[in-house]
CSV table of C-alpha atoms in Angstrom, one decimal:
chain,number,residue,atom,x,y,z
A,12,MET,CA,156.6,140.8,63.9
A,13,SER,CA,159.7,140.7,66.5
A,14,VAL,CA,159.6,143.2,69.5
A,15,PRO,CA,162.2,146.3,69.5
A,16,PRO,CA,164.3,146.1,72.3
A,17,LEU,CA,162.5,149.0,74.5
A,18,LYS,CA,165.9,151.7,74.7
A,19,ALA,CA,167.6,152.9,78.0
A,20,LEU,CA,168.1,157.2,78.5
A,21,PRO,CA,171.3,159.2,77.5
A,22,LEU,CA,173.4,159.0,80.7
A,23,GLU,CA,173.2,162.6,81.0
A,24,LEU,CA,169.6,162.7,81.0
A,25,LEU,CA,170.1,159.6,84.2
A,26,ARG,CA,172.6,161.5,85.9
A,27,GLN,CA,169.5,164.2,86.1
A,28,ARG,CA,167.7,162.0,88.5
A,29,SER,CA,167.5,162.9,92.2
A,30,SER,CA,166.9,158.4,93.4
A,31,THR,CA,168.6,157.2,95.1
A,32,LYS,CA,170.3,155.2,91.6
A,33,TRP,CA,171.6,158.7,91.1
A,34,ARG,CA,172.6,160.4,93.9
A,35,SER,CA,174.2,157.9,96.0
A,36,TYR,CA,177.8,157.9,94.5
A,37,GLY,CA,180.0,160.4,92.1
A,38,ASP,CA,179.5,161.0,88.3
A,39,ASP,CA,182.4,159.1,87.8
A,40,VAL,CA,180.7,156.3,88.8
A,41,ILE,CA,178.6,153.7,86.8
A,42,PRO,CA,175.4,153.0,89.6
A,43,MET,CA,174.0,149.1,89.3
A,44,PHE,CA,173.2,148.5,92.8
A,45,VAL,CA,169.5,149.9,94.0
A,46,ALA,CA,166.7,147.9,91.8
A,47,GLU,CA,166.2,150.8,89.3
A,48,THR,CA,165.7,151.3,86.0
A,49,ASP,CA,166.6,153.7,82.9
A,50,PHE,CA,164.5,152.9,80.7
A,51,PRO,CA,161.9,156.1,80.0
A,52,LEU,CA,158.2,155.0,81.2
A,53,ALA,CA,154.9,153.6,79.7
A,54,PRO,CA,153.7,156.3,77.9
A,55,ALA,CA,150.6,155.8,79.7
A,56,ILE,CA,152.3,156.5,82.8
A,57,THR,CA,153.9,159.7,82.2
A,58,ALA,CA,150.2,161.1,80.1
A,59,ALA,CA,148.4,159.7,83.8
A,60,LEU,CA,151.2,161.5,85.6
A,61,ALA,CA,150.5,164.7,83.2
A,62,ARG,CA,147.2,164.9,83.2
A,63,ALA,CA,146.8,164.9,87.3
A,64,VAL,CA,150.3,166.8,87.5
A,65,GLU,CA,147.5,169.2,85.4
A,66,ILE,CA,144.4,169.5,87.1
A,67,GLY,CA,146.5,169.4,90.6
A,68,ASP,CA,145.6,165.9,91.2
A,69,THR,CA,147.3,165.4,94.5
A,70,GLY,CA,145.1,164.7,96.9
A,71,TYR,CA,144.3,162.1,98.7
A,72,THR,CA,143.7,158.1,97.8
A,73,PRO,CA,140.4,157.7,97.9
A,74,PRO,CA,138.6,155.1,98.9
A,75,ARG,CA,137.5,153.1,96.1
A,76,PRO,CA,141.4,153.8,93.5
A,77,GLY,CA,140.0,151.0,91.2
A,78,ILE,CA,143.6,149.6,91.3
A,79,ASP,CA,141.4,146.4,92.5
A,80,LEU,CA,139.7,145.8,89.0
A,81,ASP,CA,143.3,146.9,86.6
A,82,PHE,CA,145.4,144.4,89.0
A,83,ALA,CA,142.8,141.1,88.5
A,84,ASP,CA,142.7,142.9,85.2
A,85,PHE,CA,146.9,142.7,84.6
A,86,ALA,CA,147.0,139.0,85.9
A,87,GLU,CA,144.3,137.9,83.7
A,88,ARG,CA,146.1,139.1,80.6
A,89,ARG,CA,149.6,138.0,81.4
A,90,TRP,CA,149.6,134.6,83.3
A,91,GLY,CA,145.8,133.6,82.3
A,92,TRP,CA,145.0,134.5,86.3
A,93,ARG,CA,141.4,136.4,87.9
A,94,PRO,CA,142.1,137.1,90.9
A,95,ASP,CA,138.5,138.1,92.3
A,96,PRO,CA,138.7,141.9,92.7
A,97,ALA,CA,136.5,141.4,95.9
A,98,ARG,CA,139.8,140.4,97.6
A,99,ILE,CA,142.2,142.7,96.3
A,100,ARG,CA,143.6,145.6,98.7
A,101,TRP,CA,146.5,147.8,99.0
A,102,THR,CA,148.8,149.6,101.0
A,103,GLY,CA,151.8,151.7,100.3
A,104,ASP,CA,154.7,149.1,98.5
A,105,VAL,CA,155.4,145.8,98.9
A,106,MET,CA,157.0,145.2,102.3
A,107,MET,CA,154.8,147.6,103.7
A,108,GLY,CA,152.5,144.6,103.3
A,109,VAL,CA,154.8,142.3,103.4
A,110,VAL,CA,155.3,143.3,107.1
A,111,GLU,CA,151.1,144.0,108.3
A,112,VAL,CA,150.1,140.4,106.8
A,113,LEU,CA,153.0,139.1,108.6
A,114,ARG,CA,151.6,140.8,111.7
A,115,ALA,CA,148.7,139.5,111.3
A,116,VAL,CA,149.7,135.8,110.6
A,117,THR,CA,152.2,135.3,113.4
A,118,SER,CA,152.4,136.5,117.2
A,119,PRO,CA,156.2,138.2,118.2
A,120,GLY,CA,159.0,135.5,118.8
A,121,ASP,CA,156.9,133.7,116.5
A,122,ARG,CA,159.7,131.9,113.7
A,123,VAL,CA,158.9,132.6,109.7
A,124,VAL,CA,160.4,130.9,106.7
A,125,VAL,CA,163.1,132.8,104.2
A,126,THR,CA,164.9,131.1,101.9
A,127,PRO,CA,168.3,132.5,100.8
A,128,PRO,CA,170.3,134.3,99.3
A,129,VAL,CA,168.0,136.8,99.6
A,130,TYR,CA,165.6,140.4,99.2
A,131,PRO,CA,168.4,141.6,102.3
A,132,PRO,CA,164.4,143.5,104.1
A,133,PHE,CA,163.1,140.0,104.0
A,134,TYR,CA,165.3,139.1,107.5
A,135,ASP,CA,164.0,143.3,108.6
A,136,THR,CA,160.5,142.5,107.8
A,137,VAL,CA,160.5,139.8,109.7
A,138,GLU,CA,161.8,141.6,112.5
A,139,GLU,CA,159.7,144.7,112.8
A,140,ALA,CA,156.8,142.0,112.7
A,141,GLY,CA,158.5,140.9,115.5
A,142,ALA,CA,158.7,137.6,114.2
A,143,VAL,CA,162.7,135.8,114.3
A,144,VAL,CA,163.9,134.4,111.2
A,145,GLU,CA,164.6,130.8,109.9
A,146,ARG,CA,166.6,130.5,107.6
A,147,VAL,CA,166.1,127.5,105.0
A,148,PRO,CA,168.3,128.2,102.3
A,149,LEU,CA,167.6,127.8,98.7
A,150,ARG,CA,168.8,123.9,97.0
A,151,ASP,CA,171.6,125.0,93.9
A,152,THR,CA,171.1,121.9,91.6
A,153,GLY,CA,174.0,122.7,89.6
A,154,GLU,CA,171.5,123.5,86.7
A,155,ARG,CA,169.1,126.4,88.2
A,156,TRP,CA,168.3,126.8,92.8
A,157,GLU,CA,164.9,125.7,93.8
A,158,LEU,CA,162.8,125.5,97.0
A,159,ASP,CA,164.2,123.1,99.5
A,160,LEU,CA,160.9,121.5,100.7
A,161,ASP,CA,162.0,119.2,102.8
A,162,GLY,CA,164.1,121.9,105.1
A,163,ILE,CA,160.6,124.5,105.1
A,164,ALA,CA,158.5,120.7,106.3
A,165,ALA,CA,160.7,120.5,108.9
A,166,ALA,CA,161.2,124.2,110.3
A,167,LEU,CA,156.9,124.6,110.3
A,168,ALA,CA,157.4,121.5,111.8
A,169,SER,CA,159.5,122.6,114.3
A,170,GLY,CA,156.6,125.5,115.0
A,171,ALA,CA,157.6,128.3,112.7
A,172,LYS,CA,153.9,129.7,111.4
A,173,ALA,CA,155.1,131.0,108.0
A,174,VAL,CA,156.9,131.3,104.7
A,175,LEU,CA,158.0,134.6,103.4
A,176,LEU,CA,158.6,132.8,99.3
A,177,CYS,CA,160.0,135.5,97.3
A,178,ASN,CA,158.9,134.3,93.8
A,179,PRO,CA,160.4,135.1,91.2
A,180,HIS,CA,163.5,134.7,93.8
A,181,ASN,CA,165.4,138.3,93.8
A,182,PRO,CA,168.4,137.7,93.5
A,183,THR,CA,168.4,134.8,92.1
A,184,GLY,CA,166.0,135.3,89.6
A,185,THR,CA,164.5,131.9,89.7
A,186,VAL,CA,161.2,131.6,88.2
A,187,HIS,CA,159.3,129.0,91.1
A,188,THR,CA,158.2,125.7,88.9
A,189,ARG,CA,153.9,125.2,89.9
A,190,GLU,CA,155.3,122.3,91.2
A,191,SER,CA,156.8,123.6,93.5
A,192,LEU,CA,155.1,125.7,95.1
A,193,ALA,CA,152.1,123.3,94.7
A,194,GLU,CA,153.9,121.2,97.2
A,195,LEU,CA,155.1,124.3,99.1
A,196,ALA,CA,151.3,125.0,100.1
A,197,ARG,CA,150.3,121.7,100.7
A,198,ILE,CA,153.1,121.7,103.6
A,199,ALA,CA,152.2,124.9,104.9
A,200,ALA,CA,148.4,123.5,105.4
A,201,ARG,CA,149.6,120.1,106.5
A,202,TYR,CA,150.8,122.4,109.8
A,203,GLY,CA,149.4,125.2,109.8
A,204,ALA,CA,151.3,127.6,108.6
A,205,SER,CA,151.3,130.9,106.4
A,206,VAL,CA,153.1,132.0,102.6
A,207,VAL,CA,153.5,135.9,102.4
A,208,SER,CA,154.7,135.9,98.5
A,209,ASP,CA,156.4,138.3,97.1
A,210,GLU,CA,156.0,138.6,93.7
A,211,ILE,CA,157.3,141.6,92.9
A,212,HIS,CA,158.8,140.2,89.8
A,213,ALA,CA,156.4,138.7,88.2
A,214,PRO,CA,155.5,140.7,85.1
A,215,LEU,CA,159.8,140.5,84.3
A,216,THR,CA,159.5,136.1,83.6
A,217,PHE,CA,161.3,135.5,80.0
A,218,ALA,CA,160.1,132.5,78.2
A,219,PRO,CA,160.7,129.8,78.4
A,220,ALA,CA,160.2,130.6,82.1
A,221,VAL,CA,156.0,130.6,83.7
A,222,PHE,CA,155.2,132.6,86.4
A,223,THR,CA,153.1,130.9,88.5
A,224,PRO,CA,151.2,133.3,90.9
A,225,PHE,CA,150.4,131.3,94.3
A,226,LEU,CA,147.3,131.5,94.3
A,227,ASP,CA,146.4,129.8,91.5
A,228,ALA,CA,149.4,127.2,92.5
A,229,ALA,CA,147.0,124.7,94.2
A,230,PRO,CA,143.8,125.0,95.8
A,231,GLU,CA,146.0,124.8,99.7
A,232,ALA,CA,147.3,127.8,98.5
A,233,ALA,CA,144.3,130.0,98.3
A,234,GLU,CA,143.9,128.6,102.0
A,235,VAL,CA,147.1,129.6,103.7
A,236,GLY,CA,148.5,132.1,100.9
A,237,TYR,CA,148.7,135.8,100.7
A,238,ALA,CA,151.0,137.8,97.4
A,239,VAL,CA,151.7,141.5,98.1
A,240,THR,CA,152.4,142.7,94.5
A,241,SER,CA,153.1,146.0,92.7
A,242,ALA,CA,153.9,147.7,89.7
A,243,SER,CA,157.2,149.9,90.6
A,244,LYS,CA,160.0,147.4,90.4
A,245,THR,CA,158.7,146.7,86.2
A,246,TYR,CA,157.9,150.1,85.6
A,247,ASN,CA,161.1,152.0,88.4
A,248,LEU,CA,158.0,153.2,90.3
A,249,ALA,CA,159.9,152.7,93.3
A,250,GLY,CA,159.2,156.3,93.9
A,251,LEU,CA,155.5,156.6,93.5
A,252,LYS,CA,153.8,154.1,96.6
A,253,CYS,CA,151.3,151.8,95.8
A,254,ALA,CA,151.3,148.3,96.5
A,255,VAL,CA,148.2,145.8,96.2
A,256,ILE,CA,147.5,142.9,98.7
A,257,VAL,CA,146.0,139.6,96.7
A,258,THR,CA,144.8,136.8,99.0
A,259,GLY,CA,142.6,133.7,97.0
A,260,SER,CA,140.0,132.4,100.1
A,261,ASP,CA,136.7,134.5,102.1
A,262,GLU,CA,138.9,133.8,105.7
A,263,ASN,CA,142.2,135.5,104.1
A,264,ALA,CA,140.3,138.4,102.7
A,265,ALA,CA,139.2,139.0,106.2
A,266,VAL,CA,142.1,138.9,107.6
A,267,VAL,CA,143.5,141.7,105.6
A,268,ARG,CA,140.0,143.6,106.2
A,269,THR,CA,141.2,143.8,109.7
A,270,LEU,CA,145.0,145.2,109.2
A,271,PRO,CA,144.6,149.0,110.6
A,272,TRP,CA,142.4,151.1,108.0
A,273,GLU,CA,145.8,153.1,107.5
A,274,VAL,CA,147.5,150.2,106.2
A,275,GLU,CA,145.6,151.2,103.1
A,276,TRP,CA,145.8,155.6,103.4
A,277,ARG,CA,150.3,154.4,103.0
A,278,ALA,CA,149.4,154.2,99.1
A,279,GLY,CA,150.3,157.2,97.2
A,280,LEU,CA,147.5,159.1,95.2
A,281,PHE,CA,150.6,159.2,92.4
A,282,GLY,CA,151.1,156.1,93.1
A,283,VAL,CA,147.7,154.1,92.9
A,284,ILE,CA,147.9,156.4,88.6
A,285,ALA,CA,150.5,154.8,88.4
A,286,ASN,CA,150.3,151.8,88.6
A,287,ARG,CA,146.3,151.8,87.5
A,288,ALA,CA,148.3,152.5,84.0
A,289,ALA,CA,151.3,150.7,84.0
A,290,PHE,CA,149.0,148.1,84.9
A,291,ALA,CA,146.2,149.1,81.8
A,292,ALA,CA,146.5,147.0,78.3
A,293,GLU,CA,147.9,149.8,76.3
A,294,SER,CA,151.1,149.9,78.4
A,295,ASP,CA,151.6,146.3,77.7
A,296,ALA,CA,153.5,146.9,74.4
A,297,TRP,CA,156.1,148.9,76.7
A,298,LEU,CA,156.4,145.5,79.0
A,299,GLU,CA,157.1,144.0,76.2
A,300,GLN,CA,159.8,146.3,74.1
A,301,LEU,CA,161.3,146.4,77.8
A,302,LEU,CA,160.9,141.8,77.9
A,303,VAL,CA,162.9,142.3,74.8
A,304,ALA,CA,165.9,144.7,76.6
A,305,LEU,CA,167.2,143.0,79.7
A,306,ASP,CA,166.6,139.4,77.9
A,307,ASP,CA,169.4,141.3,75.5
A,308,ASN,CA,171.1,142.4,78.7
A,309,ARG,CA,171.1,139.2,80.7
A,310,ARG,CA,172.3,137.4,78.1
A,311,LEU,CA,174.6,140.4,77.3
A,312,LEU,CA,176.1,139.8,80.5
A,313,ALA,CA,177.5,136.3,80.5
A,314,GLU,CA,179.4,137.5,77.0
A,315,LEU,CA,180.9,140.2,78.9
A,316,LEU,CA,181.8,138.0,81.9
A,317,ALA,CA,182.9,135.2,79.7
A,318,GLU,CA,185.0,137.6,78.4
A,319,HIS,CA,186.8,139.6,81.5
A,320,LEU,CA,185.3,137.9,84.7
A,321,PRO,CA,186.7,134.3,83.2
A,322,LEU,CA,186.7,132.5,86.8
A,323,ALA,CA,183.8,134.8,87.3
A,324,ARG,CA,179.7,132.3,87.6
A,325,TYR,CA,176.8,133.6,86.8
A,326,ARG,CA,173.8,131.6,86.0
A,327,VAL,CA,171.5,133.2,83.6
A,328,PRO,CA,168.1,134.6,85.0
A,329,GLU,CA,164.7,133.0,84.3
A,330,ALA,CA,162.9,136.7,85.8
A,331,GLY,CA,164.0,140.0,86.6
A,332,PHE,CA,167.0,142.6,85.6
A,333,LEU,CA,169.1,141.6,88.6
A,334,ALA,CA,172.3,139.4,87.6
A,335,TRP,CA,174.0,136.7,90.7
A,336,VAL,CA,177.3,136.9,89.9
A,337,ASP,CA,179.8,134.8,92.8
A,338,VAL,CA,183.0,136.4,92.4
A,339,SER,CA,185.3,134.9,95.2
A,340,ALA,CA,187.3,133.3,92.4
A,341,TYR,CA,189.3,136.8,92.3
A,342,GLY,CA,190.3,137.2,96.0
A,343,TRP,CA,188.2,140.3,97.1
A,344,GLY,CA,186.8,139.5,100.3
A,345,ASP,CA,183.7,138.0,101.6
A,346,ASN,CA,182.5,140.9,100.4
A,347,PRO,CA,183.8,142.5,97.0
A,348,ALA,CA,181.0,145.3,95.9
A,349,PRO,CA,183.6,147.5,97.9
A,350,TYR,CA,186.6,147.3,97.1
A,351,VAL,CA,185.4,146.9,92.7
A,352,ARG,CA,183.9,150.6,93.6
A,353,ARG,CA,186.7,152.6,94.9
A,354,GLU,CA,189.0,150.6,92.2
A,355,ALA,CA,186.8,150.7,89.2
A,356,LYS,CA,184.1,152.8,89.4
A,357,VAL,CA,180.5,150.3,89.7
A,358,ALA,CA,179.0,150.1,92.3
A,359,LEU,CA,177.2,146.8,92.9
A,360,HIS,CA,174.9,145.5,95.6
A,361,HIS,CA,176.7,143.6,98.9
A,362,GLY,CA,175.9,140.2,98.2
A,363,PRO,CA,176.0,139.3,101.7
A,364,LEU,CA,173.1,141.5,102.8
A,365,PHE,CA,171.6,139.1,100.7
A,366,GLY,CA,172.3,136.4,103.8
A,367,ALA,CA,175.5,134.3,104.5
A,368,GLU,CA,175.0,132.4,101.1
A,369,GLY,CA,175.6,136.1,99.6
A,370,VAL,CA,180.0,135.9,100.1
A,371,GLY,CA,182.2,137.1,97.7
A,372,HIS,CA,178.9,137.6,95.4
A,373,VAL,CA,177.8,140.5,93.7
A,374,ARG,CA,174.9,141.1,92.8
A,375,ILE,CA,174.5,143.5,89.3
A,376,ASN,CA,171.8,145.3,87.6
A,377,VAL,CA,171.0,145.2,84.2
A,378,GLY,CA,168.3,147.2,83.3
A,379,CYS,CA,170.3,150.0,82.0
A,380,ASP,CA,171.9,151.3,78.4
A,381,PRO,CA,173.8,147.3,76.9
A,382,ASP,CA,177.1,150.1,76.4
A,383,VAL,CA,176.9,151.1,79.5
A,384,LEU,CA,177.0,147.1,80.9
A,385,ARG,CA,179.9,146.8,78.4
A,386,GLU,CA,181.8,149.4,80.4
A,387,ALA,CA,180.8,148.1,83.4
A,388,ILE,CA,182.4,145.1,83.2
A,389,ARG,CA,184.8,145.7,81.4
A,390,ARG,CA,185.6,148.4,84.2
A,391,ILE,CA,185.8,145.0,87.0
A,392,GLY,CA,188.1,142.7,84.2
A,393,ALA,CA,190.8,145.8,83.9
A,394,LEU,CA,191.3,145.0,88.3
A,395,VAL,CA,192.6,141.8,87.1
A,396,GLU,CA,194.5,142.2,83.9
């Protein structure tokens, strides 16, 4: 039996939201920049939050909130990998977790490898941890992007102490293969480096691509790795603060336990409640409908670009709802997004913020109603007619 796509909420309702996506620009602009989606919450999340409000459950997050078991169950159902709940901790969001782990595994001035084009907060997070960014861009094979393992090995051989991995990768939507992740783990082990893997987009992997948790990629991954993730991207919960930090060895779990006690306190109670409901089996059917909707939209975007912006270059992503599009052929400058927003009234994410590789690029959020996507690309296409 085929799964029907999840339906986005109508625009008139979405514009009543008070989040960044809907309050950054006027109602004449279609917002497709920040990673918020336009779908209703999974019913289990709505019910859990409504019950909490009903009984005034708005206090402090408990010392054992239960999300360790819930995430372990979710990971086992989705990826056939069950992390040890005793090696799962929690914090406010993924970037909070990343910066705290980087502080624990590096010293001030150490170099940390990032793989641009990559999520802009990666650069800030490395600096916040007191480290220095070492750029090793993704390799473009002509068919897909992949980790430059030779480049990463060279960086670690010359003294870099950690790799900040995006798995799956934002903005390209690349799902790194088990083989490449296993080799990355072996390289890191060879040089005594750590790998911190942001896996927030993992539940949004489209078949036939297969998501591999970094900690499960190879025996060495458990020695060198830390994974940080959350339900927030998949289930649109960014405003409800909660993420998990996962390790695969007693030694690395001990490192996480040395983090300041307030790292766990930063997880908000509503964030924990919502994440637990998202990771519960009763939300799986909602996720399957979401994946159908996003799969349709990532392919629809290819059709729309071919019709309205035929010189644009776009590789259909293997995961997520974010599309990385090269529009440099249209001469809209190194950073096309401001021009597009001003002239077409469509707000896209600024390509150069993802690194020098983003010059001439935009990132488009396709987590919306197909008609909204059609109108946005039609507006942009009118700029070249």
